[in-house]
Short mmCIF file of C-alpha atoms in Angstrom, two decimals:
data_model
loop_
_atom_site.label_atom_id
_atom_site.label_comp_id
_atom_site.label_asym_id
_atom_site.label_seq_id
_atom_site.Cartn_x
_atom_site.Cartn_y
_atom_site.Cartn_z
CA MET A 5 0.03 -0.08 -0.13
CA ARG A 6 0.62 3.34 -0.54
CA ASP A 7 0.82 6.35 1.69
CA HIS A 8 0.49 8.88 -1.14
CA PRO A 9 -0.97 8.59 -5.12
CA SER A 10 1.84 8.68 -7.51
CA THR A 11 1.91 10.66 -10.36
CA PRO A 12 2.54 9.69 -13.86
CA LEU A 13 5.72 10.92 -15.92
CA THR A 14 3.99 12.55 -18.50
CA GLY A 15 6.06 14.71 -21.60
CA TYR A 16 8.32 12.11 -22.82
CA PRO A 17 8.25 10.12 -25.94
CA VAL A 18 7.52 6.61 -25.39
CA ARG A 19 10.83 4.39 -26.84
CA THR A 20 10.80 0.83 -28.62
CA ASP A 21 12.86 -1.55 -26.97
CA ASP A 22 15.36 -1.57 -29.36
CA GLU A 23 15.83 2.61 -28.83
CA ILE A 24 15.83 1.45 -25.10
CA VAL A 25 18.87 -0.83 -26.04
CA THR A 26 20.73 1.93 -28.00
CA ALA A 27 20.71 4.36 -25.55
CA ALA A 28 21.55 2.07 -22.65
CA THR A 29 24.92 1.04 -24.96
CA ALA A 30 25.46 4.69 -25.82
CA PHE A 31 25.37 5.74 -22.06
CA ARG A 32 27.52 2.52 -20.86
CA GLU A 33 30.11 3.56 -23.43
CA GLN A 34 30.11 7.06 -22.66
CA MET A 35 30.70 6.45 -18.71
CA ALA A 36 33.03 4.07 -19.68
CA ARG A 37 35.02 7.25 -21.59
CA ARG A 38 34.45 9.81 -18.42
CA ARG A 39 37.38 10.57 -16.10
CA THR A 40 37.59 12.88 -13.41
CA VAL A 41 39.28 15.96 -13.55
CA ARG A 42 41.31 16.48 -10.16
CA GLU A 43 42.71 19.98 -11.27
CA PHE A 44 40.34 22.63 -10.54
CA SER A 45 40.20 26.43 -12.26
CA ASP A 46 41.21 29.51 -10.23
CA ARG A 47 38.51 31.77 -12.32
CA PRO A 48 35.60 32.66 -10.07
CA VAL A 49 31.98 30.44 -10.71
CA PRO A 50 29.24 33.79 -11.13
CA ARG A 51 26.56 33.60 -8.09
CA PRO A 52 23.70 32.97 -10.52
CA VAL A 53 25.82 29.64 -11.91
CA VAL A 54 26.12 28.31 -8.30
CA GLU A 55 22.76 29.48 -7.14
CA GLN A 56 20.89 27.24 -10.24
CA ALA A 57 23.65 24.57 -9.40
CA ILE A 58 22.17 23.99 -5.69
#
């Protein structure tokens, strides 16, 4: 039992199984190429950018 009603997700296209597999594969490949940046710029970040991020 749920304590609250669920809200359907709207506004997204319905994808076929093949499209979902293709998107998942592309995401996995992209994540495999991703690397962590361990050096940071000393350039200031505008406050509106920080506010939008949080």
